[in-house]
XYZ file of C-alpha atoms in Angstrom:
487
model
C -103.417 43.152 -246.856
C -106.623 41.040 -246.919
C -109.385 41.952 -244.483
C -109.940 39.238 -241.898
C -113.278 38.387 -240.319
C -113.393 39.688 -236.737
C -113.046 37.100 -233.970
C -115.580 39.002 -231.864
C -118.980 40.340 -232.938
C -118.980 43.935 -234.101
C -121.406 46.725 -233.432
C -122.482 47.972 -236.881
C -124.621 51.009 -237.651
C -126.084 51.083 -241.170
C -127.607 54.285 -242.532
C -129.671 54.177 -245.722
C -132.496 56.070 -247.412
C -134.271 52.802 -248.248
C -134.300 49.132 -247.331
C -136.662 46.248 -247.971
C -139.267 45.533 -246.780
C -139.856 49.089 -245.551
C -139.167 51.266 -248.616
C -137.787 50.579 -252.080
C -137.094 52.273 -255.399
C -134.464 49.845 -256.673
C -131.574 47.524 -255.947
C -130.207 49.688 -253.106
C -133.142 48.657 -250.921
C -132.673 44.957 -251.737
C -128.988 45.102 -250.876
C -129.337 47.055 -247.627
C -132.261 44.957 -246.407
C -130.539 41.635 -247.103
C -127.035 42.685 -246.003
C -128.296 44.047 -242.670
C -129.925 40.714 -241.890
C -126.821 38.843 -243.011
C -124.630 40.824 -240.606
C -127.071 40.015 -237.786
C -127.132 36.353 -238.834
C -123.332 36.261 -238.424
C -123.758 37.375 -234.808
C -122.975 41.068 -235.185
C -125.076 43.636 -233.331
C -126.724 45.671 -236.078
C -128.760 48.875 -236.055
C -130.281 50.163 -239.288
C -131.385 53.813 -239.562
C -133.863 54.742 -242.319
C -136.433 57.529 -242.795
C -139.990 56.791 -241.656
C -142.061 56.949 -244.832
C -145.873 56.808 -244.537
C -146.007 53.727 -246.753
C -143.347 51.831 -244.763
C -144.546 48.315 -244.035
C -144.298 48.150 -240.238
C -147.551 46.355 -239.390
C -146.056 42.852 -239.065
C -143.231 43.946 -236.748
C -143.154 45.042 -233.138
C -142.879 48.850 -233.264
C -142.494 51.372 -230.461
C -141.344 54.933 -229.867
C -137.653 54.916 -229.033
C -136.822 58.589 -228.440
C -137.614 62.211 -229.222
C -135.089 64.976 -229.697
C -134.460 68.210 -231.525
C -132.180 68.131 -234.557
C -130.140 71.322 -235.127
C -130.280 72.585 -238.707
C -129.539 75.942 -240.396
C -133.309 76.249 -240.897
C -133.825 75.980 -237.142
C -134.281 73.027 -234.757
C -136.562 70.268 -236.028
C -138.442 68.095 -233.574
C -137.857 64.445 -234.414
C -139.413 61.165 -233.327
C -137.488 57.900 -233.562
C -139.390 54.626 -233.727
C -137.818 51.235 -233.103
C -138.730 48.110 -235.048
C -137.327 44.680 -234.259
C -136.983 42.387 -237.262
C -136.128 38.706 -236.662
C -133.234 37.360 -238.726
C -135.176 34.294 -239.925
C -136.897 31.195 -238.609
C -133.701 29.127 -238.503
C -131.360 31.628 -236.827
C -131.800 33.315 -233.479
C -131.210 37.041 -233.250
C -132.717 40.151 -234.706
C -132.049 43.388 -236.529
C -132.938 46.667 -234.830
C -134.417 49.207 -237.243
C -134.612 52.840 -236.096
C -136.829 55.046 -238.246
C -136.462 58.839 -238.328
C -139.950 60.327 -238.281
C -140.416 63.857 -239.635
C -143.659 64.532 -241.507
C -142.240 67.766 -242.947
C -139.669 65.865 -245.009
C -140.858 62.270 -245.357
C -144.663 62.269 -245.327
C -144.849 62.071 -249.130
C -145.864 59.659 -251.855
C -142.305 59.127 -253.126
C -138.832 58.701 -251.716
C -136.927 61.153 -253.911
C -139.347 62.367 -256.546
C -142.931 62.460 -257.698
C -144.234 62.115 -261.255
C -140.661 61.939 -262.527
C -139.549 65.174 -260.849
C -137.112 65.401 -257.930
C -138.461 67.012 -254.793
C -137.088 70.580 -254.786
C -136.079 70.306 -251.120
C -134.082 67.060 -251.384
C -130.966 68.845 -250.110
C -132.772 69.895 -246.937
C -134.431 66.490 -246.584
C -131.292 64.391 -246.666
C -128.959 66.817 -244.905
C -131.551 66.771 -242.101
C -131.685 62.966 -242.234
C -127.896 62.766 -241.867
C -127.896 65.238 -238.950
C -130.704 63.250 -237.306
C -128.702 60.046 -237.737
C -125.707 61.680 -236.062
C -127.843 62.965 -233.186
C -129.315 59.489 -232.798
C -125.819 58.017 -232.797
C -124.986 60.312 -229.866
C -128.090 59.128 -228.024
C -127.127 55.502 -228.556
C -123.576 56.127 -227.384
C -124.324 58.278 -224.322
C -127.636 56.879 -223.088
C -127.537 53.267 -224.279
C -123.753 52.871 -224.087
C -123.872 51.508 -227.649
C -121.152 52.767 -229.963
C -120.585 51.194 -233.356
C -117.178 50.090 -234.542
C -118.354 50.795 -238.086
C -120.890 53.200 -239.535
C -121.870 51.897 -242.979
C -123.325 54.531 -245.349
C -125.022 54.006 -248.701
C -125.014 56.429 -251.646
C -125.292 60.219 -251.742
C -128.349 60.399 -249.486
C -126.253 59.402 -246.457
C -122.802 60.625 -247.535
C -123.009 63.738 -245.340
C -122.830 61.505 -242.258
C -119.156 60.927 -243.079
C -118.580 64.677 -243.366
C -120.483 65.499 -240.183
C -118.658 62.756 -238.247
C -115.250 64.257 -239.098
C -116.269 67.926 -238.673
C -119.300 68.993 -236.622
C -119.159 65.904 -234.406
C -115.400 65.393 -234.247
C -115.160 66.775 -230.706
C -117.815 64.419 -229.296
C -115.886 61.891 -227.238
C -118.780 59.425 -227.435
C -118.161 59.140 -231.165
C -114.380 58.835 -231.046
C -112.970 55.857 -232.940
C -116.143 55.263 -234.984
C -114.975 54.247 -238.452
C -116.975 55.137 -241.527
C -117.459 53.077 -244.713
C -119.296 54.515 -247.722
C -120.701 52.146 -250.348
C -121.383 53.635 -253.780
C -124.106 51.640 -255.525
C -124.247 53.819 -258.641
C -121.882 56.751 -259.008
C -124.110 58.241 -261.698
C -126.254 59.585 -258.847
C -124.208 62.039 -256.786
C -126.534 64.420 -254.958
C -125.779 67.576 -256.941
C -127.317 70.864 -255.769
C -126.736 74.571 -256.499
C -123.769 76.102 -254.711
C -126.008 78.943 -253.516
C -127.764 76.420 -251.245
C -124.593 75.341 -249.454
C -125.689 77.115 -246.269
C -128.522 74.609 -245.872
C -126.201 71.758 -244.876
C -124.718 73.651 -241.920
C -121.035 73.134 -242.657
C -118.204 75.686 -242.499
C -117.692 77.650 -245.717
C -114.095 76.396 -245.928
C -115.437 72.959 -246.921
C -117.055 74.371 -250.050
C -113.829 73.829 -251.977
C -112.376 71.613 -254.696
C -110.844 69.376 -252.044
C -114.183 68.777 -250.294
C -117.802 69.291 -251.398
C -117.512 71.785 -254.248
C -117.961 70.478 -257.791
C -117.839 73.042 -260.624
C -119.682 75.568 -258.482
C -122.240 73.035 -257.221
C -122.527 70.980 -254.052
C -121.669 67.317 -254.551
C -122.732 65.263 -251.536
C -121.277 61.992 -252.784
C -117.915 63.666 -253.329
C -117.985 64.842 -249.711
C -118.549 61.278 -248.568
C -115.729 59.990 -250.788
C -113.309 62.534 -249.305
C -114.254 62.061 -245.639
C -115.091 58.335 -245.313
C -112.403 56.079 -243.874
C -113.002 53.427 -246.508
C -114.949 53.165 -249.762
C -116.598 50.206 -251.381
C -118.538 49.747 -254.561
C -120.533 46.827 -255.799
C -118.178 44.875 -258.068
C -114.433 44.683 -258.754
C -114.789 45.648 -262.416
C -116.915 48.675 -261.555
C -114.375 49.827 -258.942
C -111.793 50.003 -261.754
C -114.204 51.547 -264.286
C -115.160 54.475 -262.045
C -111.535 55.569 -261.756
C -111.315 56.079 -265.496
C -113.315 57.797 -268.217
C -117.049 58.153 -268.473
C -117.987 55.634 -265.756
C -116.570 58.001 -263.138
C -119.102 60.716 -264.059
C -116.586 63.438 -263.221
C -115.404 61.893 -259.941
C -112.726 59.646 -261.429
C -110.004 62.005 -260.176
C -111.000 61.997 -256.518
C -111.685 58.257 -256.660
C -108.272 57.603 -258.158
C -106.693 59.644 -255.370
C -108.429 57.401 -252.824
C -107.885 54.109 -254.668
C -105.862 52.705 -251.750
C -109.065 52.905 -249.687
C -111.438 51.635 -252.399
C -112.582 48.054 -252.890
C -115.112 46.412 -255.205
C -117.279 43.688 -253.635
C -120.015 41.953 -255.642
C -123.497 42.187 -254.150
C -125.201 39.104 -252.797
C -128.890 38.254 -252.922
C -131.397 37.088 -250.332
C -131.670 33.395 -251.226
C -134.697 32.893 -248.975
C -136.769 35.479 -250.835
C -135.361 34.496 -254.249
C -135.802 30.723 -254.256
C -137.636 28.932 -257.096
C -138.394 26.006 -254.782
C -140.387 28.100 -252.305
C -141.159 31.457 -253.971
C -144.693 32.456 -252.821
C -145.220 34.544 -255.985
C -145.044 31.419 -258.177
C -147.831 28.924 -258.823
C -145.328 26.195 -259.693
C -141.962 25.486 -258.101
C -138.822 23.772 -259.303
C -135.109 23.132 -258.737
C -132.027 22.309 -260.798
C -132.767 18.613 -260.238
C -136.391 18.900 -261.372
C -137.127 21.637 -263.925
C -140.681 20.556 -264.752
C -142.100 23.419 -262.688
C -140.174 25.949 -264.793
C -142.067 24.830 -267.895
C -145.293 25.490 -266.029
C -144.033 28.906 -264.906
C -143.439 29.815 -268.553
C -146.952 28.782 -269.601
C -148.464 30.621 -266.641
C -146.449 33.763 -267.419
C -147.501 33.672 -271.077
C -151.113 33.373 -270.007
C -150.804 36.218 -267.484
C -149.205 38.504 -270.076
C -151.667 37.417 -272.802
C -149.001 35.973 -275.034
C -149.389 32.852 -277.136
C -148.586 29.745 -275.119
C -145.910 28.352 -277.409
C -142.330 27.165 -277.121
C -141.097 30.480 -278.541
C -137.871 31.825 -276.995
C -139.224 33.994 -274.168
C -137.023 36.998 -273.324
C -137.569 39.039 -270.169
C -136.416 42.577 -269.383
C -136.750 43.926 -265.838
C -135.171 47.366 -265.622
C -135.447 51.063 -265.040
C -136.245 52.466 -268.470
C -133.237 54.750 -268.824
C -130.385 55.172 -271.287
C -128.033 53.496 -268.789
C -129.790 50.169 -269.326
C -129.019 50.042 -273.063
C -132.651 49.613 -274.038
C -132.132 51.854 -277.061
C -130.096 48.957 -278.485
C -133.121 46.692 -278.169
C -135.404 49.195 -279.863
C -132.930 49.650 -282.729
C -133.265 45.962 -283.633
C -137.009 45.613 -283.016
C -137.775 44.728 -286.657
C -135.126 41.976 -286.689
C -136.424 40.639 -283.363
C -139.948 40.420 -284.672
C -138.711 38.274 -287.575
C -137.349 35.741 -285.070
C -139.323 33.136 -283.146
C -139.234 35.049 -279.880
C -141.506 36.653 -277.325
C -140.572 39.707 -275.282
C -141.788 40.863 -271.859
C -140.626 44.256 -270.551
C -141.299 45.344 -266.967
C -140.147 48.759 -265.772
C -140.782 52.447 -265.316
C -138.655 55.400 -266.334
C -138.184 57.767 -269.241
C -141.253 58.602 -271.294
C -139.515 57.889 -274.619
C -138.927 54.248 -273.705
C -142.394 53.854 -272.216
C -144.022 55.059 -275.424
C -141.800 52.936 -277.697
C -142.348 49.684 -275.783
C -146.057 50.398 -275.422
C -146.317 50.908 -279.185
C -144.391 47.688 -279.838
C -146.721 45.717 -277.560
C -149.757 47.081 -279.418
C -148.243 46.177 -282.792
C -147.445 42.611 -281.657
C -149.906 41.860 -278.832
C -149.337 38.080 -278.933
C -145.551 38.394 -278.885
C -144.677 41.519 -276.874
C -145.973 42.485 -273.417
C -145.123 45.690 -271.571
C -145.939 46.761 -268.018
C -145.129 50.324 -266.954
C -145.293 49.623 -263.211
C -143.165 48.581 -260.279
C -144.476 45.068 -259.625
C -142.334 42.887 -257.372
C -144.469 39.712 -257.675
C -144.470 39.993 -261.476
C -140.667 40.433 -261.432
C -140.418 37.077 -259.650
C -142.699 35.426 -262.210
C -140.673 36.830 -265.122
C -137.452 35.573 -263.544
C -139.030 32.119 -263.256
C -140.971 31.963 -266.534
C -138.589 33.554 -269.058
C -135.998 31.558 -270.947
C -133.532 34.447 -271.098
C -133.066 37.669 -269.136
C -131.729 40.567 -271.206
C -129.449 43.213 -269.634
C -127.673 45.198 -272.407
C -126.546 47.915 -269.982
C -124.156 50.649 -271.066
C -122.832 50.491 -267.516
C -123.974 48.421 -264.558
C -122.297 48.781 -261.145
C -123.389 45.301 -260.100
C -126.871 44.347 -261.213
C -129.165 42.072 -259.235
C -131.519 40.788 -261.916
C -128.830 38.615 -263.494
C -128.095 37.098 -260.067
C -131.779 36.296 -259.595
C -132.000 34.862 -263.117
C -129.053 32.533 -262.516
C -130.778 31.159 -259.427
C -134.031 30.688 -261.373
C -132.456 28.927 -264.345
C -133.200 31.865 -266.628
C -130.079 32.408 -268.701
C -128.749 36.007 -268.595
C -127.576 37.862 -271.691
C -125.504 40.870 -270.641
C -123.048 43.429 -271.862
C -119.494 43.097 -270.569
C -119.445 45.884 -268.003
C -119.277 46.301 -264.226
C -120.825 43.567 -262.150
C -122.296 41.886 -265.224
C -118.752 41.066 -266.361
C -117.955 39.740 -262.871
C -120.995 37.481 -262.418
C -121.788 35.909 -265.814
C -119.524 33.325 -267.461
C -119.951 33.742 -271.234
C -120.995 30.889 -273.486
C -117.751 30.155 -275.349
C -116.722 26.728 -276.700
C -114.186 26.263 -273.888
C -116.597 27.357 -271.147
C -119.282 25.071 -272.581
C -116.896 22.116 -272.697
C -115.881 22.732 -269.085
C -119.552 23.223 -268.061
C -118.754 26.684 -266.716
C -120.876 28.791 -269.073
C -123.796 30.477 -267.327
C -124.922 33.078 -269.898
C -124.153 35.176 -272.952
C -122.101 38.348 -273.215
C -121.294 41.035 -275.771
C -118.783 43.872 -275.546
C -119.477 46.656 -278.017
C -122.594 48.693 -277.066
C -124.056 48.514 -280.561
C -127.287 47.064 -281.975
C -125.321 44.755 -284.301
C -123.344 43.272 -281.404
C -126.537 42.724 -279.420
C -128.319 41.124 -282.370
C -125.404 38.757 -283.036
C -125.336 37.407 -279.500
C -129.131 37.166 -279.396
C -129.049 35.039 -282.538
C -126.429 32.812 -280.888
C -128.567 32.473 -277.750
C -131.635 31.614 -279.852
C -129.722 28.909 -281.690
C -128.443 27.456 -278.400
C -131.974 27.465 -276.964
C -133.031 24.981 -279.629
C -130.110 22.666 -278.731
C -131.917 21.439 -275.646
C -129.138 19.464 -273.968
C -126.715 22.398 -274.244
C -129.319 24.849 -272.972
C -130.098 22.670 -269.954
C -126.393 22.503 -269.154
C -126.133 26.311 -269.213
C -129.239 26.630 -267.032
C -128.031 24.164 -264.429
C -124.533 25.669 -264.355
C -126.099 29.015 -263.442
C -128.356 27.479 -260.808
C -125.317 25.962 -259.068
C -123.633 29.359 -258.586
C -123.670 30.632 -255.004
C -124.720 34.294 -255.169
C -125.781 34.501 -251.519
C -124.357 37.021 -249.074
C -122.824 34.041 -247.295
C -120.216 33.825 -250.074
């Protein structure tokens, strides 16, 4: 049966390892930060629990110590400080989001969230099993001392999946936590929290749970699997991806357990924060524009070309904003680099990741300095300027649970070119004759993950770009799509 909106406000506890504007490595932080505010905007009472990283941006918010307690772990009790930050919803809507940060220098006073210099922290199992235990202890404090008990505890990815396991095992006898329901959202099932089975003792659970029906996975610990088994309900970030992960390679070995729980699994497309991502007001842009007046977008393109030291021409400007990994299909781009350089295009690539891709794109930018630009950094302002200044955003992903960049590009009138997979298939309407005639087309799509298929659709997009009236229709159709959390 369909889920109905509650007539009364809910108490919602969100637990995540990252959330904007406090800490971010990728789309997870964007989603959690925006969704938390959206829940609060709807009138729900929302608490967000995240680790307290030293680089967390807390200076512009009211911050205070909320509590201190000792967290029981197999390594011994760990003294923990909780800080409270109040974040207003926005200038138009009354209300606020309460952020509770778990402070523990031993585990979180580091330069990275999960890794450093491309290597995972060797104690990530201890770090995030502690974080989940601390969240559960804090939940008890809220329930017993503050008389605040959530109707729903919303968990995100493997870093918080143990909360579902702890809730149903170690904390099942705590009357204060009775009736709390647990939802686990899987943003990318390729990341599961796998650790050696010999380290199972570190998470403090009974040995009986290290089994095929719980947390054991081919002799290893699989934290995400534990969350899948113990959560009351599961969501992932698009309908197509929810089907893909129950079959074949997109399930990354968990397709069996996901299929068993398919009655409790739903795919819901991510929304975006339309206040932050707004070409009419974006503070990272020198020029602004809207679907009704696109003159500012022309200026954004010229300004981006100048910033990236490309020739300021009317060449078809393609942007790529991605983690440089095999998942993103960037090998397909590199396999057609010679054909691309024979076309009247420019290419801007922004992203960090695997050394092979970094070296290849860096070499390409040196070979064609006026036509190819590459930045091996995480640069949020530059990402906004690429979304605004590019003509086309390229996402040839081998799999993509949802994707956010294509949602941003639609809003900015930058036409997405994507592979038909996951959330990309759910959010881009391909440029076919019928869709063009009905003014529904918002982008370009290819199916086969091959360089020839990518090149064919790129050639089509390039041809369409030079048919100005058609291209403007595609741009404006995308800009009319509502990709906000409100939908």
